[in-house]
PDB file of C-alpha atoms in Angstrom:
ATOM      1  CA  MET A  60      17.335 -89.990  52.653  1.00 32.00           C
ATOM      2  CA  GLY A  61      16.851 -93.711  51.598  1.00 36.00           C
ATOM      3  CA  ARG A  62      19.530 -95.406  50.000  1.00 34.00           C
ATOM      4  CA  LYS A  63      19.193 -96.267  46.254  1.00 33.00           C
ATOM      5  CA  ARG A  64      19.253 -99.211  44.363  1.00 33.00           C
ATOM      6  CA  VAL A  65      20.247 -99.726  40.699  1.00 34.00           C
ATOM      7  CA  PRO A  66      18.111-102.037  38.601  1.00 37.00           C
ATOM      8  CA  LYS A  67      19.363-103.822  35.832  1.00 37.00           C
ATOM      9  CA  ASN A  68      19.112-101.316  33.204  1.00 40.00           C
ATOM     10  CA  GLY A  69      21.226 -99.166  35.353  1.00 38.00           C
ATOM     11  CA  ALA A  70      18.965 -96.249  36.058  1.00 38.00           C
ATOM     12  CA  GLU A  71      18.798 -95.167  39.716  1.00 35.00           C
ATOM     13  CA  GLU A  72      15.366 -95.105  41.557  1.00 36.00           C
ATOM     14  CA  PRO A  73      14.801 -94.344  45.264  1.00 35.00           C
ATOM     15  CA  GLU A  74      14.454 -97.029  48.212  1.00 38.00           C
ATOM     16  CA  LEU A  75      10.833 -97.582  49.066  1.00 41.00           C
ATOM     17  CA  PRO A  76      10.096 -95.985  52.458  1.00 43.00           C
ATOM     18  CA  VAL A  77      10.805 -98.478  55.401  1.00 41.00           C
ATOM     19  CA  LYS A  78       8.757 -97.320  58.220  1.00 47.00           C
ATOM     20  CA  GLY A  79       5.916 -94.715  59.007  1.00 49.00           C
ATOM     21  CA  ALA A  80       3.396 -94.361  56.375  1.00 47.00           C
ATOM     22  CA  PRO A  81       2.346 -90.343  56.510  1.00 53.00           C
ATOM     23  CA  LYS A  82      -1.048 -89.841  58.112  1.00 78.00           C
ATOM     24  CA  GLY A  83      -3.639 -89.854  55.340  1.00 91.00           C
ATOM     25  CA  PRO A  84      -3.427 -91.175  51.834  1.00 95.00           C
ATOM     26  CA  VAL A  85      -0.138 -89.843  49.839  1.00 94.00           C
ATOM     27  CA  ALA A  86       0.559 -91.294  46.731  1.00 96.00           C
ATOM     28  CA  GLY A  87       3.329 -93.441  46.359  1.00 97.00           C
ATOM     29  CA  LYS A  88       5.141 -96.975  46.849  1.00 97.00           C
ATOM     30  CA  PHE A  89       5.609 -98.465  50.259  1.00 97.00           C
ATOM     31  CA  GLN A  90       7.388-101.610  51.631  1.00 97.00           C
ATOM     32  CA  THR A  91       5.182-104.178  53.585  1.00 97.00           C
ATOM     33  CA  ASP A  92       5.905-107.371  55.144  1.00 97.00           C
ATOM     34  CA  THR A  93       4.880-109.258  52.130  1.00 95.00           C
ATOM     35  CA  GLY A  94       6.079-106.707  49.211  1.00 96.00           C
ATOM     36  CA  THR A  95       5.080-103.757  48.095  1.00 97.00           C
ATOM     37  CA  ALA A  96       1.922-101.498  48.385  1.00 97.00           C
ATOM     38  CA  GLU A  97       1.136 -98.648  46.013  1.00 97.00           C
ATOM     39  CA  LEU A  98      -1.518 -96.177  46.524  1.00 97.00           C
ATOM     40  CA  ILE A  99      -3.161 -94.240  43.570  1.00 98.00           C
ATOM     41  CA  PRO A 100      -5.588 -91.418  43.582  1.00 98.00           C
ATOM     42  CA  ASP A 101      -8.522 -92.070  41.769  1.00 97.00           C
ATOM     43  CA  GLY A 102      -8.722 -89.794  38.744  1.00 95.00           C
ATOM     44  CA  ASP A 103     -12.619 -89.738  38.670  1.00 94.00           C
ATOM     45  CA  ASN A 104     -13.303 -89.310  42.244  1.00 96.00           C
ATOM     46  CA  PRO A 105     -11.321 -86.973  44.416  1.00 95.00           C
ATOM     47  CA  HIS A 106     -11.989 -89.050  47.367  1.00 97.00           C
ATOM     48  CA  GLY A 107     -11.048 -92.178  46.037  1.00 98.00           C
ATOM     49  CA  TRP A 108      -8.033 -94.201  46.597  1.00 98.00           C
ATOM     50  CA  LEU A 109      -6.650 -97.558  44.441  1.00 98.00           C
ATOM     51  CA  LEU A 110      -4.675 -99.835  46.384  1.00 98.00           C
ATOM     52  CA  MET A 111      -2.336-102.357  44.594  1.00 97.00           C
ATOM     53  CA  LEU A 112      -0.353-105.193  46.314  1.00 96.00           C
ATOM     54  CA  ASN A 113       2.759-106.439  44.459  1.00 95.00           C
ATOM     55  CA  GLY A 114       1.335-105.110  41.046  1.00 94.00           C
ATOM     56  CA  VAL A 115      -2.230-106.486  41.575  1.00 93.00           C
ATOM     57  CA  GLN A 116      -5.561-104.305  41.886  1.00 94.00           C
ATOM     58  CA  SER A 117      -6.497-105.244  45.756  1.00 95.00           C
ATOM     59  CA  SER A 118      -8.964-102.554  47.062  1.00 96.00           C
ATOM     60  CA  HIS A 119     -10.784 -99.264  46.498  1.00 97.00           C
ATOM     61  CA  VAL A 120     -11.629 -96.482  49.086  1.00 98.00           C
ATOM     62  CA  ASP A 121     -13.808 -93.772  48.950  1.00 98.00           C
ATOM     63  CA  LEU A 122     -13.066 -91.329  51.968  1.00 97.00           C
ATOM     64  CA  ALA A 123     -16.002 -89.681  51.768  1.00 97.00           C
ATOM     65  CA  ASP A 124     -18.494 -92.622  51.187  1.00 98.00           C
ATOM     66  CA  PRO A 125     -17.596 -96.001  53.245  1.00 97.00           C
ATOM     67  CA  LEU A 126     -20.828 -97.461  51.627  1.00 98.00           C
ATOM     68  CA  ARG A 127     -19.437 -96.870  48.073  1.00 97.00           C
ATOM     69  CA  LEU A 128     -17.662-100.018  46.483  1.00 97.00           C
ATOM     70  CA  ASP A 129     -15.897-100.004  43.233  1.00 96.00           C
ATOM     71  CA  PHE A 130     -15.041-103.225  42.972  1.00 97.00           C
ATOM     72  CA  GLU A 131     -18.440-105.389  41.361  1.00 97.00           C
ATOM     73  CA  TYR A 132     -17.392-108.761  43.728  1.00 97.00           C
ATOM     74  CA  MET A 133     -17.443-106.591  46.792  1.00 98.00           C
ATOM     75  CA  ARG A 134     -20.737-105.110  46.221  1.00 98.00           C
ATOM     76  CA  TRP A 135     -22.268-108.690  45.246  1.00 98.00           C
ATOM     77  CA  ILE A 136     -21.101-109.774  48.786  1.00 98.00           C
ATOM     78  CA  MET A 137     -22.672-106.897  50.322  1.00 98.00           C
ATOM     79  CA  ALA A 138     -26.018-107.412  48.361  1.00 98.00           C
ATOM     80  CA  LEU A 139     -26.077-110.879  49.929  1.00 98.00           C
ATOM     81  CA  VAL A 140     -25.221-109.909  53.513  1.00 98.00           C
ATOM     82  CA  GLN A 141     -28.235-107.069  53.017  1.00 98.00           C
ATOM     83  CA  ASP A 142     -30.459-109.740  51.883  1.00 97.00           C
ATOM     84  CA  ARG A 143     -29.949-111.869  54.810  1.00 97.00           C
ATOM     85  CA  TRP A 144     -29.750-109.201  57.842  1.00 98.00           C
ATOM     86  CA  ALA A 145     -31.356-105.898  58.406  1.00 97.00           C
ATOM     87  CA  SER A 146     -29.297-102.808  59.192  1.00 97.00           C
ATOM     88  CA  SER A 147     -30.016-102.919  62.734  1.00 97.00           C
ATOM     89  CA  GLU A 148     -28.317-106.417  63.165  1.00 96.00           C
ATOM     90  CA  LYS A 149     -25.846-106.768  65.842  1.00 96.00           C
ATOM     91  CA  LEU A 150     -23.661-108.766  63.381  1.00 98.00           C
ATOM     92  CA  ARG A 151     -20.143-110.432  64.464  1.00 98.00           C
ATOM     93  CA  THR A 152     -18.454-110.554  61.176  1.00 98.00           C
ATOM     94  CA  LEU A 153     -14.756-112.006  60.587  1.00 98.00           C
ATOM     95  CA  SER A 154     -13.018-110.885  57.498  1.00 98.00           C
ATOM     96  CA  LEU A 155      -9.885-113.364  56.255  1.00 98.00           C
ATOM     97  CA  GLY A 156      -7.625-110.783  54.283  1.00 97.00           C
ATOM     98  CA  GLY A 157      -7.606-107.151  54.964  1.00 93.00           C
ATOM     99  CA  ALA A 158      -6.083-105.221  52.220  1.00 96.00           C
ATOM    100  CA  ALA A 159      -7.795-101.710  52.542  1.00 97.00           C
ATOM    101  CA  CYS A 160     -10.286-102.966  54.505  1.00 98.00           C
ATOM    102  CA  SER A 161     -13.124-101.755  51.970  1.00 98.00           C
ATOM    103  CA  MET A 162     -15.937-104.476  53.066  1.00 98.00           C
ATOM    104  CA  PRO A 163     -15.056-104.332  56.791  1.00 98.00           C
ATOM    105  CA  ARG A 164     -15.466-100.301  56.694  1.00 98.00           C
ATOM    106  CA  TYR A 165     -18.572-100.896  54.788  1.00 98.00           C
ATOM    107  CA  LEU A 166     -19.789-103.280  57.452  1.00 98.00           C
ATOM    108  CA  VAL A 167     -19.437-100.763  59.929  1.00 98.00           C
ATOM    109  CA  ALA A 168     -21.234 -97.875  58.471  1.00 98.00           C
ATOM    110  CA  GLY A 169     -24.055-100.222  57.281  1.00 98.00           C
ATOM    111  CA  TYR A 170     -24.627-102.058  60.323  1.00 98.00           C
ATOM    112  CA  PRO A 171     -23.853 -99.643  63.056  1.00 97.00           C
ATOM    113  CA  ASN A 172     -24.130-102.352  65.842  1.00 97.00           C
ATOM    114  CA  SER A 173     -21.927-104.664  64.285  1.00 98.00           C
ATOM    115  CA  ARG A 174     -18.448-105.821  65.621  1.00 98.00           C
ATOM    116  CA  ASN A 175     -15.825-106.707  63.048  1.00 98.00           C
ATOM    117  CA  VAL A 176     -12.654-108.600  63.307  1.00 98.00           C
ATOM    118  CA  VAL A 177     -10.391-108.467  59.890  1.00 98.00           C
ATOM    119  CA  VAL A 178      -6.991-110.868  59.938  1.00 98.00           C
ATOM    120  CA  GLU A 179      -4.427-109.342  57.868  1.00 98.00           C
ATOM    121  CA  ILE A 180      -0.824-111.303  57.532  1.00 97.00           C
ATOM    122  CA  ASP A 181       0.798-108.429  57.034  1.00 97.00           C
ATOM    123  CA  GLY A 182       1.530-106.400  59.911  1.00 97.00           C
ATOM    124  CA  ALA A 183       2.884-103.201  58.099  1.00 97.00           C
ATOM    125  CA  LEU A 184       0.380-103.238  55.700  1.00 97.00           C
ATOM    126  CA  ALA A 185      -2.293-102.913  58.671  1.00 97.00           C
ATOM    127  CA  ASN A 186      -0.528-100.188  60.173  1.00 96.00           C
ATOM    128  CA  TYR A 187      -0.365 -98.083  56.673  1.00 96.00           C
ATOM    129  CA  VAL A 188      -3.836 -98.719  56.222  1.00 96.00           C
ATOM    130  CA  ARG A 189      -4.969 -97.442  59.579  1.00 95.00           C
ATOM    131  CA  ASP A 190      -3.085 -94.198  58.937  1.00 93.00           C
ATOM    132  CA  TRP A 191      -4.161 -93.717  55.414  1.00 96.00           C
ATOM    133  CA  PHE A 192      -7.588 -94.284  55.722  1.00 96.00           C
ATOM    134  CA  ASP A 193      -8.448 -93.399  59.401  1.00 91.00           C
ATOM    135  CA  LEU A 194     -10.496 -96.700  60.254  1.00 96.00           C
ATOM    136  CA  PRO A 195     -12.795 -97.034  62.991  1.00 95.00           C
ATOM    137  CA  ARG A 196     -11.357 -98.618  65.751  1.00 94.00           C
ATOM    138  CA  ALA A 197     -11.888-101.427  68.109  1.00 95.00           C
ATOM    139  CA  PRO A 198     -14.809-102.691  68.891  1.00 96.00           C
ATOM    140  CA  LEU A 199     -16.341-101.457  65.626  1.00 98.00           C
ATOM    141  CA  LEU A 200     -13.421-102.725  63.688  1.00 98.00           C
ATOM    142  CA  LYS A 201     -10.432-104.661  65.068  1.00 98.00           C
ATOM    143  CA  ILE A 202      -7.328-105.906  62.674  1.00 97.00           C
ATOM    144  CA  ARG A 203      -5.664-108.964  63.965  1.00 97.00           C
ATOM    145  CA  VAL A 204      -2.238-109.708  62.688  1.00 97.00           C
ATOM    146  CA  GLY A 205      -2.047-113.135  61.682  1.00 97.00           C
ATOM    147  CA  GLU A 206      -2.391-116.127  59.275  1.00 98.00           C
ATOM    148  CA  ALA A 207      -6.088-116.718  58.547  1.00 98.00           C
ATOM    149  CA  ARG A 208      -6.202-120.412  58.943  1.00 98.00           C
ATOM    150  CA  GLU A 209      -4.413-120.058  62.344  1.00 98.00           C
ATOM    151  CA  VAL A 210      -6.654-117.448  63.440  1.00 98.00           C
ATOM    152  CA  THR A 211     -10.066-119.129  62.504  1.00 98.00           C
ATOM    153  CA  GLU A 212      -9.132-122.404  63.958  1.00 98.00           C
ATOM    154  CA  SER A 213      -8.630-120.694  67.459  1.00 98.00           C
ATOM    155  CA  LEU A 214     -11.849-118.907  67.396  1.00 98.00           C
ATOM    156  CA  THR A 215     -14.692-119.909  69.785  1.00 98.00           C
ATOM    157  CA  GLU A 216     -17.425-121.973  68.195  1.00 98.00           C
ATOM    158  CA  ALA A 217     -20.585-120.365  67.292  1.00 98.00           C
ATOM    159  CA  SER A 218     -19.186-116.873  67.379  1.00 98.00           C
ATOM    160  CA  ARG A 219     -19.721-115.379  64.402  1.00 98.00           C
ATOM    161  CA  GLU A 220     -22.661-114.784  61.968  1.00 98.00           C
ATOM    162  CA  LEU A 221     -20.596-113.872  58.811  1.00 98.00           C
ATOM    163  CA  ILE A 222     -17.190-115.152  57.652  1.00 99.00           C
ATOM    164  CA  ILE A 223     -15.634-113.375  54.418  1.00 98.00           C
ATOM    165  CA  ARG A 224     -12.774-115.012  52.665  1.00 98.00           C
ATOM    166  CA  ASP A 225     -10.863-112.517  50.525  1.00 98.00           C
ATOM    167  CA  VAL A 226      -7.396-113.820  51.045  1.00 97.00           C
ATOM    168  CA  PHE A 227      -4.947-113.642  47.745  1.00 94.00           C
ATOM    169  CA  ALA A 228      -1.306-114.670  47.323  1.00 90.00           C
ATOM    170  CA  GLY A 229      -0.607-112.892  43.813  1.00 82.00           C
ATOM    171  CA  SER A 230      -3.867-114.043  42.031  1.00 83.00           C
ATOM    172  CA  LYS A 231      -4.537-117.048  43.904  1.00 92.00           C
ATOM    173  CA  THR A 232      -6.008-118.193  47.293  1.00 97.00           C
ATOM    174  CA  PRO A 233      -3.683-119.897  49.613  1.00 97.00           C
ATOM    175  CA  TYR A 234      -4.608-123.786  49.021  1.00 97.00           C
ATOM    176  CA  ALA A 235      -4.975-124.041  52.507  1.00 98.00           C
ATOM    177  CA  LEU A 236      -7.716-122.165  52.938  1.00 98.00           C
ATOM    178  CA  THR A 237      -9.838-123.775  50.228  1.00 98.00           C
ATOM    179  CA  THR A 238      -9.759-127.143  51.687  1.00 98.00           C
ATOM    180  CA  ALA A 239     -12.545-129.381  53.348  1.00 98.00           C
ATOM    181  CA  GLU A 240     -10.772-129.198  56.619  1.00 98.00           C
ATOM    182  CA  PHE A 241     -10.113-125.347  56.707  1.00 98.00           C
ATOM    183  CA  THR A 242     -13.997-125.109  55.388  1.00 98.00           C
ATOM    184  CA  GLU A 243     -15.161-127.134  58.062  1.00 98.00           C
ATOM    185  CA  ALA A 244     -13.300-124.948  60.674  1.00 98.00           C
ATOM    186  CA  ALA A 245     -15.251-121.943  59.470  1.00 98.00           C
ATOM    187  CA  ARG A 246     -18.488-123.758  59.784  1.00 98.00           C
ATOM    188  CA  LYS A 247     -17.854-124.724  63.345  1.00 98.00           C
ATOM    189  CA  VAL A 248     -17.298-120.618  63.945  1.00 98.00           C
ATOM    190  CA  LEU A 249     -20.482-119.526  62.384  1.00 98.00           C
ATOM    191  CA  ILE A 250     -23.610-119.248  64.379  1.00 98.00           C
ATOM    192  CA  PRO A 251     -26.785-121.454  62.924  1.00 97.00           C
ATOM    193  CA  GLY A 252     -27.943-119.729  60.002  1.00 96.00           C
ATOM    194  CA  GLY A 253     -24.593-118.024  59.646  1.00 98.00           C
ATOM    195  CA  VAL A 254     -23.080-117.595  56.306  1.00 98.00           C
ATOM    196  CA  TYR A 255     -19.599-118.191  54.612  1.00 99.00           C
ATOM    197  CA  VAL A 256     -18.791-116.398  51.699  1.00 98.00           C
ATOM    198  CA  VAL A 257     -15.591-116.802  49.544  1.00 98.00           C
ATOM    199  CA  ASN A 258     -14.322-114.412  46.775  1.00 98.00           C
ATOM    200  CA  CYS A 259     -12.836-117.002  44.378  1.00 98.00           C
ATOM    201  CA  GLY A 260     -10.490-115.912  41.466  1.00 96.00           C
ATOM    202  CA  ASP A 261     -10.458-118.132  38.545  1.00 97.00           C
ATOM    203  CA  ALA A 262      -9.327-118.539  34.720  1.00 97.00           C
ATOM    204  CA  PRO A 263     -12.072-119.215  31.910  1.00 97.00           C
ATOM    205  CA  SER A 264     -11.509-122.927  32.561  1.00 97.00           C
ATOM    206  CA  LEU A 265     -13.289-122.454  36.103  1.00 97.00           C
ATOM    207  CA  THR A 266     -11.607-125.520  37.360  1.00 97.00           C
ATOM    208  CA  THR A 267     -10.928-123.637  40.468  1.00 97.00           C
ATOM    209  CA  ALA A 268     -14.215-122.526  41.070  1.00 98.00           C
ATOM    210  CA  ARG A 269     -15.840-126.101  40.248  1.00 98.00           C
ATOM    211  CA  ARG A 270     -13.515-127.194  42.985  1.00 98.00           C
ATOM    212  CA  GLU A 271     -14.422-124.816  45.656  1.00 98.00           C
ATOM    213  CA  ALA A 272     -18.156-125.143  44.883  1.00 98.00           C
ATOM    214  CA  ALA A 273     -17.622-129.118  45.479  1.00 98.00           C
ATOM    215  CA  THR A 274     -15.929-128.421  48.888  1.00 98.00           C
ATOM    216  CA  ILE A 275     -18.359-125.643  50.165  1.00 98.00           C
ATOM    217  CA  ALA A 276     -21.396-127.728  49.220  1.00 98.00           C
ATOM    218  CA  ALA A 277     -20.098-130.700  50.913  1.00 98.00           C
ATOM    219  CA  ALA A 278     -19.926-128.850  54.153  1.00 98.00           C
ATOM    220  CA  PHE A 279     -22.834-126.444  53.891  1.00 98.00           C
ATOM    221  CA  GLU A 280     -26.578-127.628  53.487  1.00 98.00           C
ATOM    222  CA  HIS A 281     -27.339-124.498  51.291  1.00 98.00           C
ATOM    223  CA  THR A 282     -25.125-122.775  48.636  1.00 98.00           C
ATOM    224  CA  VAL A 283     -25.144-120.148  46.110  1.00 98.00           C
ATOM    225  CA  ILE A 284     -22.859-118.466  43.600  1.00 98.00           C
ATOM    226  CA  ILE A 285     -22.923-115.042  42.277  1.00 98.00           C
ATOM    227  CA  ALA A 286     -20.961-113.950  39.259  1.00 98.00           C
ATOM    228  CA  ASP A 287     -21.521-112.036  35.869  1.00 97.00           C
ATOM    229  CA  PRO A 288     -22.735-114.109  32.783  1.00 97.00           C
ATOM    230  CA  ALA A 289     -19.528-114.131  31.216  1.00 97.00           C
ATOM    231  CA  MET A 290     -17.455-115.507  33.832  1.00 97.00           C
ATOM    232  CA  LEU A 291     -20.162-118.231  34.307  1.00 97.00           C
ATOM    233  CA  LYS A 292     -19.847-119.308  30.837  1.00 96.00           C
ATOM    234  CA  GLY A 293     -16.047-119.453  31.177  1.00 96.00           C
ATOM    235  CA  ARG A 294     -15.412-116.761  28.812  1.00 96.00           C
ATOM    236  CA  ARG A 295     -13.206-114.656  30.804  1.00 96.00           C
ATOM    237  CA  SER A 296     -10.947-114.457  34.132  1.00 96.00           C
ATOM    238  CA  GLY A 297     -12.562-112.956  37.401  1.00 96.00           C
ATOM    239  CA  ASN A 298     -14.166-113.548  40.441  1.00 97.00           C
ATOM    240  CA  ILE A 299     -17.005-116.019  41.691  1.00 98.00           C
ATOM    241  CA  ILE A 300     -18.821-115.395  44.554  1.00 98.00           C
ATOM    242  CA  ILE A 301     -19.541-118.670  46.664  1.00 98.00           C
ATOM    243  CA  ALA A 302     -21.349-118.905  49.760  1.00 98.00           C
ATOM    244  CA  GLY A 303     -22.652-121.646  52.170  1.00 98.00           C
ATOM    245  CA  SER A 304     -25.178-121.938  55.138  1.00 98.00           C
ATOM    246  CA  ASP A 305     -27.114-124.307  56.896  1.00 97.00           C
ATOM    247  CA  ALA A 306     -30.165-121.955  56.165  1.00 97.00           C
ATOM    248  CA  PRO A 307     -31.760-121.118  52.745  1.00 97.00           C
ATOM    249  CA  LEU A 308     -29.639-118.305  50.651  1.00 98.00           C
ATOM    250  CA  GLY A 309     -31.153-115.535  48.633  1.00 94.00           C
ATOM    251  CA  ASP A 310     -34.334-117.542  48.170  1.00 91.00           C
ATOM    252  CA  GLY A 311     -36.502-114.690  47.525  1.00 90.00           C
ATOM    253  CA  ALA A 312     -36.896-112.296  44.588  1.00 92.00           C
ATOM    254  CA  GLY A 313     -34.742-109.356  46.101  1.00 95.00           C
ATOM    255  CA  LEU A 314     -31.513-110.479  45.727  1.00 97.00           C
ATOM    256  CA  PRO A 315     -31.633-111.575  42.146  1.00 97.00           C
ATOM    257  CA  ARG A 316     -33.170-108.317  41.501  1.00 96.00           C
ATOM    258  CA  THR A 317     -30.606-106.258  42.927  1.00 96.00           C
ATOM    259  CA  LEU A 318     -27.604-108.228  41.486  1.00 97.00           C
ATOM    260  CA  LEU A 319     -29.195-107.853  37.880  1.00 96.00           C
ATOM    261  CA  GLY A 320     -29.440-103.955  38.728  1.00 92.00           C
ATOM    262  CA  GLY A 321     -25.751-103.264  38.730  1.00 84.00           C
ATOM    263  CA  ALA A 322     -23.133-101.872  36.858  1.00 88.00           C
ATOM    264  CA  MET A 323     -22.151-105.335  35.903  1.00 93.00           C
ATOM    265  CA  PRO A 324     -25.518-107.553  36.301  1.00 96.00           C
ATOM    266  CA  ALA A 325     -24.742-110.528  37.781  1.00 98.00           C
ATOM    267  CA  HIS A 326     -26.555-114.094  37.953  1.00 97.00           C
ATOM    268  CA  LEU A 327     -27.449-115.909  41.141  1.00 98.00           C
ATOM    269  CA  TRP A 328     -27.315-119.747  40.925  1.00 98.00           C
ATOM    270  CA  ASP A 329     -29.367-121.443  43.496  1.00 97.00           C
ATOM    271  CA  ASP A 330     -28.063-124.517  45.673  1.00 98.00           C
ATOM    272  CA  SER A 331     -29.152-127.360  42.580  1.00 98.00           C
ATOM    273  CA  LYS A 332     -26.936-125.328  40.012  1.00 98.00           C
ATOM    274  CA  VAL A 333     -24.093-124.916  42.358  1.00 98.00           C
ATOM    275  CA  ARG A 334     -24.113-128.477  43.195  1.00 98.00           C
ATOM    276  CA  GLN A 335     -24.600-129.434  39.375  1.00 98.00           C
ATOM    277  CA  PHE A 336     -21.285-127.088  38.953  1.00 98.00           C
ATOM    278  CA  GLY A 337     -19.355-128.602  41.197  1.00 98.00           C
ATOM    279  CA  ARG A 338     -20.287-132.466  40.490  1.00 97.00           C
ATOM    280  CA  SER A 339     -17.557-133.583  38.523  1.00 94.00           C
ATOM    281  CA  SER A 340     -14.773-132.000  40.888  1.00 97.00           C
ATOM    282  CA  VAL A 341     -13.137-134.006  43.951  1.00 94.00           C
ATOM    283  CA  VAL A 342     -13.439-132.227  47.226  1.00 97.00           C
ATOM    284  CA  LEU A 343     -10.121-130.340  47.989  1.00 97.00           C
ATOM    285  CA  SER A 344      -8.337-131.806  50.882  1.00 97.00           C
ATOM    286  CA  ASP A 345      -5.568-131.197  53.211  1.00 97.00           C
ATOM    287  CA  ASP A 346      -4.093-134.611  52.334  1.00 92.00           C
ATOM    288  CA  ILE A 347      -2.915-133.225  49.093  1.00 80.00           C
ATOM    289  CA  LEU A 348      -1.322-130.248  50.242  1.00 65.00           C
TER     290      LEU A 348
END
């Protein structure tokens, strides 16, 4: 039985499990290398589980359906991917930030010929997630424990079709993963026509999103932004998806139509709108780390 610790209010509570998460998902809190993970059953779906990391909603997994994504921003990213590549494509993807591996799991199911690498800084969390959710094994889905920038900069040039950055420490992406220098490193890892996608969390001021838009637009010839209208108008906090490529993105009618048809309809901004959005912002740089 684990030790008990006494919080400031004097009430005893059990110590979190230190090692050996149970096979299969079990509701509870678990220690990780970077804090705590909490697994919560989805009250509306007997196969669904919500993963909280350090008190923040991080991922949702449907054990019965890897193609179900409950987080809207993940659906937007996958809509962009599906607009670009047919399901028969032999994609090589790099996901920076693993959590419950919801999107890599989707890519395995939606792109059976794909090879997917996930970079997760928290080794204990990576072990828990494999046990809880019975993730596909390498080469379909490989989890590499490491820091996202170090791993990206170590990869062979022109070795990936898709890079997804979904890394957060609390509510913010580490600054080192937002700079022009890092963005250039990601661009070099992409093949011609490859796509770099980031999940940018921001407040109504949209200061972070404008800076990220300016930085990604400086590195790539073509960009898009995906978000719901309230977010784009600065009326709430939330997620903005920004993508860059050296080939046009979402230039047909299909992607905008798909995005408008979701539970939370989203708008697609083309390259000119993205550049206008970020025009007044300074490109992020390692020099101001």
